[in-house]
């Protein structure tokens, strides 16, 4: 379950059972009467900006019925998040879903949900429910957005974000707070970060590959969890999640201070890249450059895909950071986004 707010357990077993069977009949003991048991056990994967369809198919068309699509997870403020309800003829949309969702209706038995212009927060668990008189049954399906997770620290230093500040910090970097599953996926691809950060379910975690005294001691490699923390009184870093972007990031050589870097981007019809945009170009477009460059938040970073000796002894791929140098006197290149 991609956006699942499930209790944090680091065993890969739980994750795997979730991952291989994310699309299932929610009424385990009941044979489905009206809905097709999906033959394909896979969640739907898409990228930001794409259109996608969450399949749901009737076996037969009952004489009177209702179709209800809802988003089950993550749940916001405990209210049921209904996408739409249809009686087979008319469709009633809820909230802001009208601009994004529709019933596909490709054939008489098709009650699949079509979603357009996917955004980061559209990922999660969806439910297709058939209501026929007093009978009801449902299947669920997971939508995951392909993306990249990155740790984010305040310019004021380590552990400065409340939960809400972490959420806003990610938004400013063209990202959302990551889910546990998204962090786990990034860990399997090599993310290690020895500082604890907020996830969108309000828990605090950090991913470790090589346990050492300062980082998780002799526990096995995995996601360390502090569990749910106090959202206003406690302060940590953030784990942000972003996906593909419409534009791309390019480098402008220095030496430039921060203001000159911003101007250099502007002259090229671009603006200083946000951290999420740099990660996205690194991950999805193969951007690599052994030169520190200013970003919009005042940090200086550089993206590496294949570590090389002559690039400062960097030993692992990733977007590396020089932190937040003094804006007026430090000289670097610029990473621009257009
Ligand atoms: C997604 O659907 C919308 C509306 O139907 C359409 O305008 C747009 O071109 C589609 N986008 C892609 C990437 O197919």
mmCIF file of C-alpha atoms and ligand atoms in Angstrom:
data_model
loop_
_atom_site.group_PDB
_atom_site.id
_atom_site.type_symbol
_atom_site.label_atom_id
_atom_site.label_comp_id
_atom_site.label_asym_id
_atom_site.label_seq_id
_atom_site.Cartn_x
_atom_site.Cartn_y
_atom_site.Cartn_z
ATOM 1 C CA UNK A 1 0.000 0.000 0.000
ATOM 2 C CA UNK A 2 1.810 2.949 -1.251
ATOM 3 C CA UNK A 3 0.521 5.778 0.871
ATOM 4 C CA UNK A 4 -0.356 3.420 3.673
ATOM 5 C CA UNK A 5 -0.256 4.926 7.111
ATOM 6 C CA UNK A 6 0.291 1.481 8.528
ATOM 7 C CA UNK A 7 2.021 1.020 11.822
ATOM 8 C CA UNK A 8 5.680 1.109 11.142
ATOM 9 C CA UNK A 9 7.191 -2.344 11.133
ATOM 10 C CA UNK A 10 10.515 -2.844 9.480
ATOM 11 C CA UNK A 11 10.146 -6.473 8.513
ATOM 12 C CA UNK A 12 10.275 -6.847 4.792
ATOM 13 C CA UNK A 13 7.790 -9.697 5.051
ATOM 14 C CA UNK A 14 4.883 -7.409 5.810
ATOM 15 C CA UNK A 15 5.965 -5.110 3.035
ATOM 16 C CA UNK A 16 6.201 -7.932 0.536
ATOM 17 C CA UNK A 17 2.811 -9.385 1.260
ATOM 18 C CA UNK A 18 1.402 -5.902 0.793
ATOM 19 C CA UNK A 19 3.346 -5.317 -2.354
ATOM 20 C CA UNK A 20 2.512 -8.472 -4.232
ATOM 21 C CA UNK A 21 -1.167 -8.378 -3.445
ATOM 22 C CA UNK A 22 -2.265 -4.798 -3.229
ATOM 23 C CA UNK A 23 -5.389 -5.417 -5.278
ATOM 24 C CA UNK A 24 -7.812 -7.635 -3.473
ATOM 25 C CA UNK A 25 -11.306 -8.466 -2.455
ATOM 26 C CA UNK A 26 -11.799 -6.654 0.835
ATOM 27 C CA UNK A 27 -14.461 -9.097 2.037
ATOM 28 C CA UNK A 28 -12.112 -12.018 2.341
ATOM 29 C CA UNK A 29 -14.663 -14.688 3.233
ATOM 30 C CA UNK A 30 -17.167 -13.749 0.572
ATOM 31 C CA UNK A 31 -17.102 -14.921 -3.023
ATOM 32 C CA UNK A 32 -17.536 -11.922 -5.222
ATOM 33 C CA UNK A 33 -20.931 -12.017 -6.865
ATOM 34 C CA UNK A 34 -21.028 -8.839 -8.863
ATOM 35 C CA UNK A 35 -17.474 -7.715 -9.263
ATOM 36 C CA UNK A 36 -14.688 -9.462 -11.080
ATOM 37 C CA UNK A 37 -11.882 -10.728 -8.945
ATOM 38 C CA UNK A 38 -8.989 -9.014 -10.671
ATOM 39 C CA UNK A 39 -6.788 -11.592 -12.377
ATOM 40 C CA UNK A 40 -3.718 -9.398 -12.224
ATOM 41 C CA UNK A 41 -2.155 -8.919 -8.836
ATOM 42 C CA UNK A 42 -0.374 -5.682 -9.331
ATOM 43 C CA UNK A 43 -0.932 -2.147 -8.243
ATOM 44 C CA UNK A 44 -1.069 0.640 -10.760
ATOM 45 C CA UNK A 45 2.076 2.691 -11.242
ATOM 46 C CA UNK A 46 2.212 6.067 -12.915
ATOM 47 C CA UNK A 47 4.191 9.265 -12.972
ATOM 48 C CA UNK A 48 3.159 12.750 -12.024
ATOM 49 C CA UNK A 49 1.310 14.512 -14.834
ATOM 50 C CA UNK A 50 0.155 11.285 -16.474
ATOM 51 C CA UNK A 51 -3.388 9.969 -16.845
ATOM 52 C CA UNK A 52 -4.254 6.542 -15.498
ATOM 53 C CA UNK A 53 -7.094 4.080 -15.019
ATOM 54 C CA UNK A 54 -7.862 2.045 -11.908
ATOM 55 C CA UNK A 55 -9.640 -1.039 -13.301
ATOM 56 C CA UNK A 56 -12.908 -2.343 -11.858
ATOM 57 C CA UNK A 57 -15.231 -4.583 -13.849
ATOM 58 C CA UNK A 58 -18.745 -5.944 -13.233
ATOM 59 C CA UNK A 59 -19.587 -9.612 -13.821
ATOM 60 C CA UNK A 60 -23.131 -8.757 -14.748
ATOM 61 C CA UNK A 61 -25.123 -5.575 -14.638
ATOM 62 C CA UNK A 62 -27.631 -5.711 -11.738
ATOM 63 C CA UNK A 63 -30.976 -3.960 -12.381
ATOM 64 C CA UNK A 64 -30.494 -1.336 -9.665
ATOM 65 C CA UNK A 65 -27.082 -0.629 -8.310
ATOM 66 C CA UNK A 66 -24.689 2.036 -7.251
ATOM 67 C CA UNK A 67 -20.975 2.293 -7.825
ATOM 68 C CA UNK A 68 -18.949 4.100 -5.226
ATOM 69 C CA UNK A 69 -15.269 4.939 -5.659
ATOM 70 C CA UNK A 70 -13.393 6.236 -2.648
ATOM 71 C CA UNK A 71 -9.848 6.837 -1.561
ATOM 72 C CA UNK A 72 -9.173 4.746 1.521
ATOM 73 C CA UNK A 73 -5.628 5.749 2.373
ATOM 74 C CA UNK A 74 -4.163 8.009 3.371
ATOM 75 C CA UNK A 75 -7.226 9.219 5.253
ATOM 76 C CA UNK A 76 -7.391 12.915 5.941
ATOM 77 C CA UNK A 77 -9.030 14.001 9.206
ATOM 78 C CA UNK A 78 -10.905 10.732 9.507
ATOM 79 C CA UNK A 79 -13.693 11.521 7.028
ATOM 80 C CA UNK A 80 -14.486 9.077 4.279
ATOM 81 C CA UNK A 81 -12.943 10.396 1.101
ATOM 82 C CA UNK A 82 -15.559 9.625 -1.558
ATOM 83 C CA UNK A 83 -14.483 10.260 -5.126
ATOM 84 C CA UNK A 84 -17.786 9.642 -6.876
ATOM 85 C CA UNK A 85 -21.063 7.735 -6.682
ATOM 86 C CA UNK A 86 -22.960 6.622 -9.767
ATOM 87 C CA UNK A 87 -26.280 4.831 -10.269
ATOM 88 C CA UNK A 88 -25.163 3.664 -13.696
ATOM 89 C CA UNK A 89 -26.597 6.726 -15.421
ATOM 90 C CA UNK A 90 -25.602 9.776 -13.487
ATOM 91 C CA UNK A 91 -22.399 10.470 -11.617
ATOM 92 C CA UNK A 92 -22.114 12.582 -8.489
ATOM 93 C CA UNK A 93 -18.622 13.849 -7.715
ATOM 94 C CA UNK A 94 -17.328 14.767 -4.278
ATOM 95 C CA UNK A 95 -14.919 17.484 -3.194
ATOM 96 C CA UNK A 96 -12.476 18.529 -5.873
ATOM 97 C CA UNK A 97 -12.552 15.169 -7.675
ATOM 98 C CA UNK A 98 -14.720 16.440 -10.523
ATOM 99 C CA UNK A 99 -11.729 18.043 -12.219
ATOM 100 C CA UNK A 100 -9.668 14.871 -11.940
ATOM 101 C CA UNK A 101 -11.820 11.746 -11.849
ATOM 102 C CA UNK A 102 -14.407 10.102 -14.079
ATOM 103 C CA UNK A 103 -16.015 6.694 -14.629
ATOM 104 C CA UNK A 104 -14.396 5.236 -17.707
ATOM 105 C CA UNK A 105 -17.399 3.313 -19.100
ATOM 106 C CA UNK A 106 -15.517 1.788 -22.001
ATOM 107 C CA UNK A 107 -18.084 -1.039 -22.198
ATOM 108 C CA UNK A 108 -21.248 -2.105 -20.398
ATOM 109 C CA UNK A 109 -19.393 -3.792 -17.528
ATOM 110 C CA UNK A 110 -16.720 -1.155 -17.086
ATOM 111 C CA UNK A 111 -16.818 0.854 -13.872
ATOM 112 C CA UNK A 112 -13.108 1.677 -13.861
ATOM 113 C CA UNK A 113 -11.949 4.989 -12.458
ATOM 114 C CA UNK A 114 -10.097 7.322 -14.775
ATOM 115 C CA UNK A 115 -7.764 9.868 -13.171
ATOM 116 C CA UNK A 116 -6.083 12.644 -15.132
ATOM 117 C CA UNK A 117 -3.060 14.868 -14.467
ATOM 118 C CA UNK A 118 -1.804 12.837 -11.535
ATOM 119 C CA UNK A 119 -0.351 14.764 -8.626
ATOM 120 C CA UNK A 120 1.964 13.479 -5.917
ATOM 121 C CA UNK A 121 -0.836 13.298 -3.357
ATOM 122 C CA UNK A 122 -3.050 11.133 -5.596
ATOM 123 C CA UNK A 123 -1.103 8.024 -4.625
ATOM 124 C CA UNK A 124 -2.747 5.660 -2.170
ATOM 125 C CA UNK A 125 -5.348 2.957 -1.775
ATOM 126 C CA UNK A 126 -8.623 3.271 -3.700
ATOM 127 C CA UNK A 127 -11.807 1.242 -3.260
ATOM 128 C CA UNK A 128 -14.339 0.294 -5.917
ATOM 129 C CA UNK A 129 -17.612 -0.624 -4.211
ATOM 130 C CA UNK A 130 -20.767 -2.054 -5.706
ATOM 131 C CA UNK A 131 -23.998 -1.514 -3.784
ATOM 132 C CA UNK A 132 -26.956 -3.641 -4.911
ATOM 133 C CA UNK A 133 -29.901 -3.323 -2.523
ATOM 134 C CA UNK A 134 -28.546 -4.503 0.797
ATOM 135 C CA UNK A 135 -25.637 -6.324 -0.788
ATOM 136 C CA UNK A 136 -22.340 -4.611 -1.182
ATOM 137 C CA UNK A 137 -18.917 -5.714 -2.147
ATOM 138 C CA UNK A 138 -15.666 -4.079 -3.029
ATOM 139 C CA UNK A 139 -12.176 -4.437 -4.375
ATOM 140 C CA UNK A 140 -9.254 -2.188 -3.583
ATOM 141 C CA UNK A 141 -6.344 -1.118 -5.721
ATOM 142 C CA UNK A 142 -3.149 0.742 -4.964
ATOM 143 C CA UNK A 143 -1.984 3.645 -7.072
ATOM 144 C CA UNK A 144 1.696 4.452 -6.691
ATOM 145 C CA UNK A 145 3.434 7.407 -8.185
ATOM 146 C CA UNK A 146 6.945 6.667 -9.437
ATOM 147 C CA UNK A 147 9.293 9.075 -7.763
ATOM 148 C CA UNK A 148 12.238 9.757 -5.540
ATOM 149 C CA UNK A 149 12.585 10.368 -1.781
ATOM 150 C CA UNK A 150 15.109 12.852 -0.441
ATOM 151 C CA UNK A 151 15.993 13.968 3.076
ATOM 152 C CA UNK A 152 15.557 17.681 3.715
ATOM 153 C CA UNK A 153 17.042 19.801 6.472
ATOM 154 C CA UNK A 154 16.262 23.394 7.431
ATOM 155 C CA UNK A 155 18.772 26.142 6.568
ATOM 156 C CA UNK A 156 18.852 26.709 10.343
ATOM 157 C CA UNK A 157 20.328 23.265 10.920
ATOM 158 C CA UNK A 158 19.406 19.786 12.022
ATOM 159 C CA UNK A 159 16.029 18.912 13.607
ATOM 160 C CA UNK A 160 14.257 22.248 13.137
ATOM 161 C CA UNK A 161 10.919 21.167 11.622
ATOM 162 C CA UNK A 162 7.640 20.519 13.401
ATOM 163 C CA UNK A 163 5.383 18.177 11.396
ATOM 164 C CA UNK A 164 3.640 21.069 9.633
ATOM 165 C CA UNK A 165 6.896 22.874 8.935
ATOM 166 C CA UNK A 166 8.284 19.677 7.418
ATOM 167 C CA UNK A 167 5.221 19.381 5.201
ATOM 168 C CA UNK A 168 5.570 23.005 4.057
ATOM 169 C CA UNK A 169 9.313 22.619 3.513
ATOM 170 C CA UNK A 170 8.701 19.685 1.155
ATOM 171 C CA UNK A 171 5.968 21.618 -0.681
ATOM 172 C CA UNK A 172 8.417 24.495 -1.234
ATOM 173 C CA UNK A 173 10.828 22.015 -2.836
ATOM 174 C CA UNK A 174 8.186 20.714 -5.278
ATOM 175 C CA UNK A 175 7.519 17.630 -3.144
ATOM 176 C CA UNK A 176 5.240 16.106 -0.510
ATOM 177 C CA UNK A 177 6.134 14.438 2.793
ATOM 178 C CA UNK A 178 7.021 10.853 1.857
ATOM 179 C CA UNK A 179 5.023 7.822 2.933
ATOM 180 C CA UNK A 180 6.618 4.935 4.777
ATOM 181 C CA UNK A 181 6.475 2.772 1.658
ATOM 182 C CA UNK A 182 8.099 5.450 -0.461
ATOM 183 C CA UNK A 183 10.933 5.753 2.075
ATOM 184 C CA UNK A 184 11.276 1.983 2.154
ATOM 185 C CA UNK A 185 11.496 1.811 -1.644
ATOM 186 C CA UNK A 186 14.213 4.470 -1.673
ATOM 187 C CA UNK A 187 16.103 2.580 1.036
ATOM 188 C CA UNK A 188 16.078 -0.538 -1.171
ATOM 189 C CA UNK A 189 17.646 1.661 -3.875
ATOM 190 C CA UNK A 190 20.415 2.859 -1.584
ATOM 191 C CA UNK A 191 19.191 5.806 0.493
ATOM 192 C CA UNK A 192 20.964 6.144 3.831
ATOM 193 C CA UNK A 193 20.407 9.130 6.103
ATOM 194 C CA UNK A 194 21.592 9.170 9.661
ATOM 195 C CA UNK A 195 19.103 11.808 10.845
ATOM 196 C CA UNK A 196 15.486 11.247 11.764
ATOM 197 C CA UNK A 197 12.804 12.815 9.561
ATOM 198 C CA UNK A 198 9.031 13.185 9.459
ATOM 199 C CA UNK A 199 6.867 11.055 7.167
ATOM 200 C CA UNK A 200 3.350 12.046 6.133
ATOM 201 C CA UNK A 201 1.723 9.694 8.655
ATOM 202 C CA UNK A 202 3.305 11.665 11.527
ATOM 203 C CA UNK A 203 5.932 9.035 12.332
ATOM 204 C CA UNK A 204 9.645 9.763 12.457
ATOM 205 C CA UNK A 205 12.176 7.432 10.832
ATOM 206 C CA UNK A 206 15.585 7.122 9.233
ATOM 207 C CA UNK A 207 16.980 4.646 6.681
ATOM 208 C CA UNK A 208 20.253 2.865 7.458
ATOM 209 C CA UNK A 209 22.379 0.663 5.200
ATOM 210 C CA UNK A 210 25.552 0.402 7.280
ATOM 211 C CA UNK A 211 24.818 0.327 11.015
ATOM 212 C CA UNK A 212 27.515 2.040 13.079
ATOM 213 C CA UNK A 213 27.716 3.412 16.614
ATOM 214 C CA UNK A 214 26.220 6.821 15.770
ATOM 215 C CA UNK A 215 23.561 5.396 13.427
ATOM 216 C CA UNK A 216 21.388 2.647 14.786
ATOM 217 C CA UNK A 217 24.229 0.795 16.542
ATOM 218 C CA UNK A 218 24.230 -2.957 15.892
ATOM 219 C CA UNK A 219 20.640 -3.318 14.745
ATOM 220 C CA UNK A 220 20.402 -4.813 11.250
ATOM 221 C CA UNK A 221 20.167 -2.501 8.226
ATOM 222 C CA UNK A 222 16.654 -1.127 7.684
ATOM 223 C CA UNK A 223 14.330 1.716 8.507
ATOM 224 C CA UNK A 224 14.729 2.860 12.114
ATOM 225 C CA UNK A 225 11.500 4.171 13.536
ATOM 226 C CA UNK A 226 10.724 6.467 16.468
ATOM 227 C CA UNK A 227 7.029 5.806 15.814
ATOM 228 C CA UNK A 228 4.445 8.617 15.923
ATOM 229 C CA UNK A 229 5.845 11.808 17.477
ATOM 230 C CA UNK A 230 4.297 14.969 18.869
ATOM 231 C CA UNK A 231 3.499 17.043 15.780
ATOM 232 C CA UNK A 232 4.042 20.506 17.261
ATOM 233 C CA UNK A 233 6.404 20.029 20.217
ATOM 234 C CA UNK A 234 8.994 17.814 18.551
ATOM 235 C CA UNK A 235 11.333 18.801 15.745
ATOM 236 C CA UNK A 236 13.104 16.683 13.133
ATOM 237 C CA UNK A 237 14.216 16.766 9.501
ATOM 238 C CA UNK A 238 11.856 15.804 6.660
ATOM 239 C CA UNK A 239 11.704 13.044 4.071
ATOM 240 C CA UNK A 240 10.253 14.547 0.918
ATOM 241 C CA UNK A 241 8.893 12.767 -2.147
ATOM 242 C CA UNK A 242 8.827 14.099 -5.688
ATOM 243 C CA UNK A 243 8.302 12.686 -9.171
ATOM 244 C CA UNK A 244 8.888 13.636 -12.790
ATOM 245 C CA UNK A 245 8.631 17.292 -13.777
ATOM 246 C CA UNK A 246 7.536 19.000 -16.984
ATOM 247 C CA UNK A 247 10.774 20.952 -17.299
ATOM 248 C CA UNK A 248 14.366 20.024 -16.524
ATOM 249 C CA UNK A 249 17.385 21.296 -14.610
ATOM 250 C CA UNK A 250 20.568 22.597 -16.253
ATOM 251 C CA UNK A 251 23.834 23.948 -14.922
ATOM 252 C CA UNK A 252 25.263 27.430 -15.410
ATOM 253 C CA UNK A 253 28.961 27.708 -14.491
ATOM 254 C CA UNK A 254 30.156 30.214 -11.882
ATOM 255 C CA UNK A 255 31.746 31.799 -10.036
ATOM 256 C CA UNK A 256 28.456 33.342 -8.874
ATOM 257 C CA UNK A 257 27.120 34.403 -5.513
ATOM 258 C CA UNK A 258 23.475 33.572 -4.745
ATOM 259 C CA UNK A 259 21.956 36.718 -6.264
ATOM 260 C CA UNK A 260 24.092 36.458 -9.383
ATOM 261 C CA UNK A 261 23.063 32.813 -9.732
ATOM 262 C CA UNK A 262 19.383 33.761 -9.560
ATOM 263 C CA UNK A 263 19.993 36.445 -12.200
ATOM 264 C CA UNK A 264 21.912 34.017 -14.438
ATOM 265 C CA UNK A 265 18.925 31.652 -14.468
ATOM 266 C CA UNK A 266 16.503 34.487 -15.140
ATOM 267 C CA UNK A 267 18.537 35.626 -18.147
ATOM 268 C CA UNK A 268 17.999 32.155 -19.606
ATOM 269 C CA UNK A 269 14.250 32.276 -19.051
ATOM 270 C CA UNK A 270 14.548 29.933 -16.076
ATOM 271 C CA UNK A 271 14.665 30.165 -12.288
ATOM 272 C CA UNK A 272 16.904 28.622 -9.646
ATOM 273 C CA UNK A 273 15.894 24.984 -9.301
ATOM 274 C CA UNK A 274 14.076 23.731 -6.253
ATOM 275 C CA UNK A 275 15.652 20.778 -4.458
ATOM 276 C CA UNK A 276 12.925 18.379 -5.644
ATOM 277 C CA UNK A 277 13.484 19.444 -9.241
ATOM 278 C CA UNK A 278 17.215 18.713 -8.979
ATOM 279 C CA UNK A 279 16.479 15.247 -7.527
ATOM 280 C CA UNK A 280 13.942 14.616 -10.275
ATOM 281 C CA UNK A 281 16.392 15.524 -13.065
ATOM 282 C CA UNK A 282 19.066 13.404 -11.377
ATOM 283 C CA UNK A 283 16.782 10.391 -11.012
ATOM 284 C CA UNK A 284 14.729 10.520 -14.208
ATOM 285 C CA UNK A 285 16.892 12.457 -16.686
ATOM 286 C CA UNK A 286 20.348 11.285 -15.642
ATOM 287 C CA UNK A 287 21.650 14.732 -14.649
ATOM 288 C CA UNK A 288 25.229 14.445 -13.380
ATOM 289 C CA UNK A 289 27.688 17.212 -12.595
ATOM 290 C CA UNK A 290 30.673 17.430 -10.295
ATOM 291 C CA UNK A 291 30.141 21.127 -9.594
ATOM 292 C CA UNK A 292 28.337 22.694 -6.677
ATOM 293 C CA UNK A 293 25.537 25.007 -7.767
ATOM 294 C CA UNK A 294 23.069 27.280 -5.981
ATOM 295 C CA UNK A 295 19.466 26.187 -5.611
ATOM 296 C CA UNK A 296 16.367 28.261 -4.877
ATOM 297 C CA UNK A 297 16.434 27.536 -1.121
ATOM 298 C CA UNK A 298 19.988 28.912 -0.769
ATOM 299 C CA UNK A 299 21.618 25.501 -0.550
ATOM 300 C CA UNK A 300 24.475 24.341 -2.792
ATOM 301 C CA UNK A 301 24.315 20.812 -4.194
ATOM 302 C CA UNK A 302 25.546 18.596 -7.020
ATOM 303 C CA UNK A 303 24.109 15.412 -8.589
ATOM 304 C CA UNK A 304 26.305 12.324 -9.039
ATOM 305 C CA UNK A 305 25.297 9.098 -10.791
ATOM 306 C CA UNK A 306 28.628 7.275 -11.105
ATOM 307 C CA UNK A 307 31.066 8.247 -8.304
ATOM 308 C CA UNK A 308 34.516 9.189 -9.583
ATOM 309 C CA UNK A 309 37.824 9.633 -7.791
ATOM 310 C CA UNK A 310 38.316 13.166 -8.977
ATOM 311 C CA UNK A 311 34.950 14.326 -7.698
ATOM 312 C CA UNK A 312 35.959 15.007 -4.108
ATOM 313 C CA UNK A 313 36.188 11.331 -3.188
ATOM 314 C CA UNK A 314 32.411 10.926 -3.316
ATOM 315 C CA UNK A 315 31.752 7.212 -2.861
ATOM 316 C CA UNK A 316 28.059 6.855 -3.627
ATOM 317 C CA UNK A 317 25.576 8.161 -6.174
ATOM 318 C CA UNK A 318 23.112 10.798 -5.061
ATOM 319 C CA UNK A 319 22.521 14.491 -4.822
ATOM 320 C CA UNK A 320 25.240 15.750 -2.500
ATOM 321 C CA UNK A 321 25.061 18.941 -0.457
ATOM 322 C CA UNK A 322 27.422 21.683 0.686
ATOM 323 C CA UNK A 323 24.693 22.909 3.032
ATOM 324 C CA UNK A 324 23.682 26.568 3.047
ATOM 325 C CA UNK A 325 26.808 28.692 2.418
ATOM 326 C CA UNK A 326 26.828 32.477 2.965
ATOM 327 C CA UNK A 327 24.800 33.866 0.068
ATOM 328 C CA UNK A 328 26.775 37.069 -0.566
ATOM 329 C CA UNK A 329 30.352 35.818 -0.480
ATOM 330 C CA UNK A 330 30.286 32.126 -1.495
ATOM 331 C CA UNK A 331 30.888 31.454 -5.173
ATOM 332 C CA UNK A 332 29.436 28.498 -7.105
ATOM 333 C CA UNK A 333 27.572 27.755 -10.322
ATOM 334 C CA UNK A 334 23.799 27.689 -10.587
ATOM 335 C CA UNK A 335 21.269 24.917 -11.170
ATOM 336 C CA UNK A 336 18.417 26.406 -13.145
ATOM 337 C CA UNK A 337 14.993 24.929 -13.913
ATOM 338 C CA UNK A 338 13.037 25.602 -17.057
HETATM 339 C C1 LIG B 1 -4.903 13.286 -20.093
HETATM 340 O O1 LIG B 1 -6.264 13.506 -20.310
HETATM 341 C C2 LIG B 1 -6.591 14.853 -20.640
HETATM 342 C C3 LIG B 1 -8.099 14.983 -20.636
HETATM 343 O O2 LIG B 1 -8.703 13.925 -21.285
HETATM 344 C C4 LIG B 1 -5.958 15.189 -21.982
HETATM 345 O O3 LIG B 1 -6.247 16.527 -22.334
HETATM 346 C C5 LIG B 1 -4.458 15.006 -21.868
HETATM 347 O O4 LIG B 1 -3.852 15.201 -23.121
HETATM 348 C C6 LIG B 1 -4.106 13.613 -21.333
HETATM 349 N N1 LIG B 1 -2.695 13.591 -21.026
HETATM 350 C C7 LIG B 1 -1.893 12.615 -21.418
HETATM 351 C C8 LIG B 1 -0.468 12.713 -20.967
HETATM 352 O O5 LIG B 1 -2.266 11.664 -22.079
#
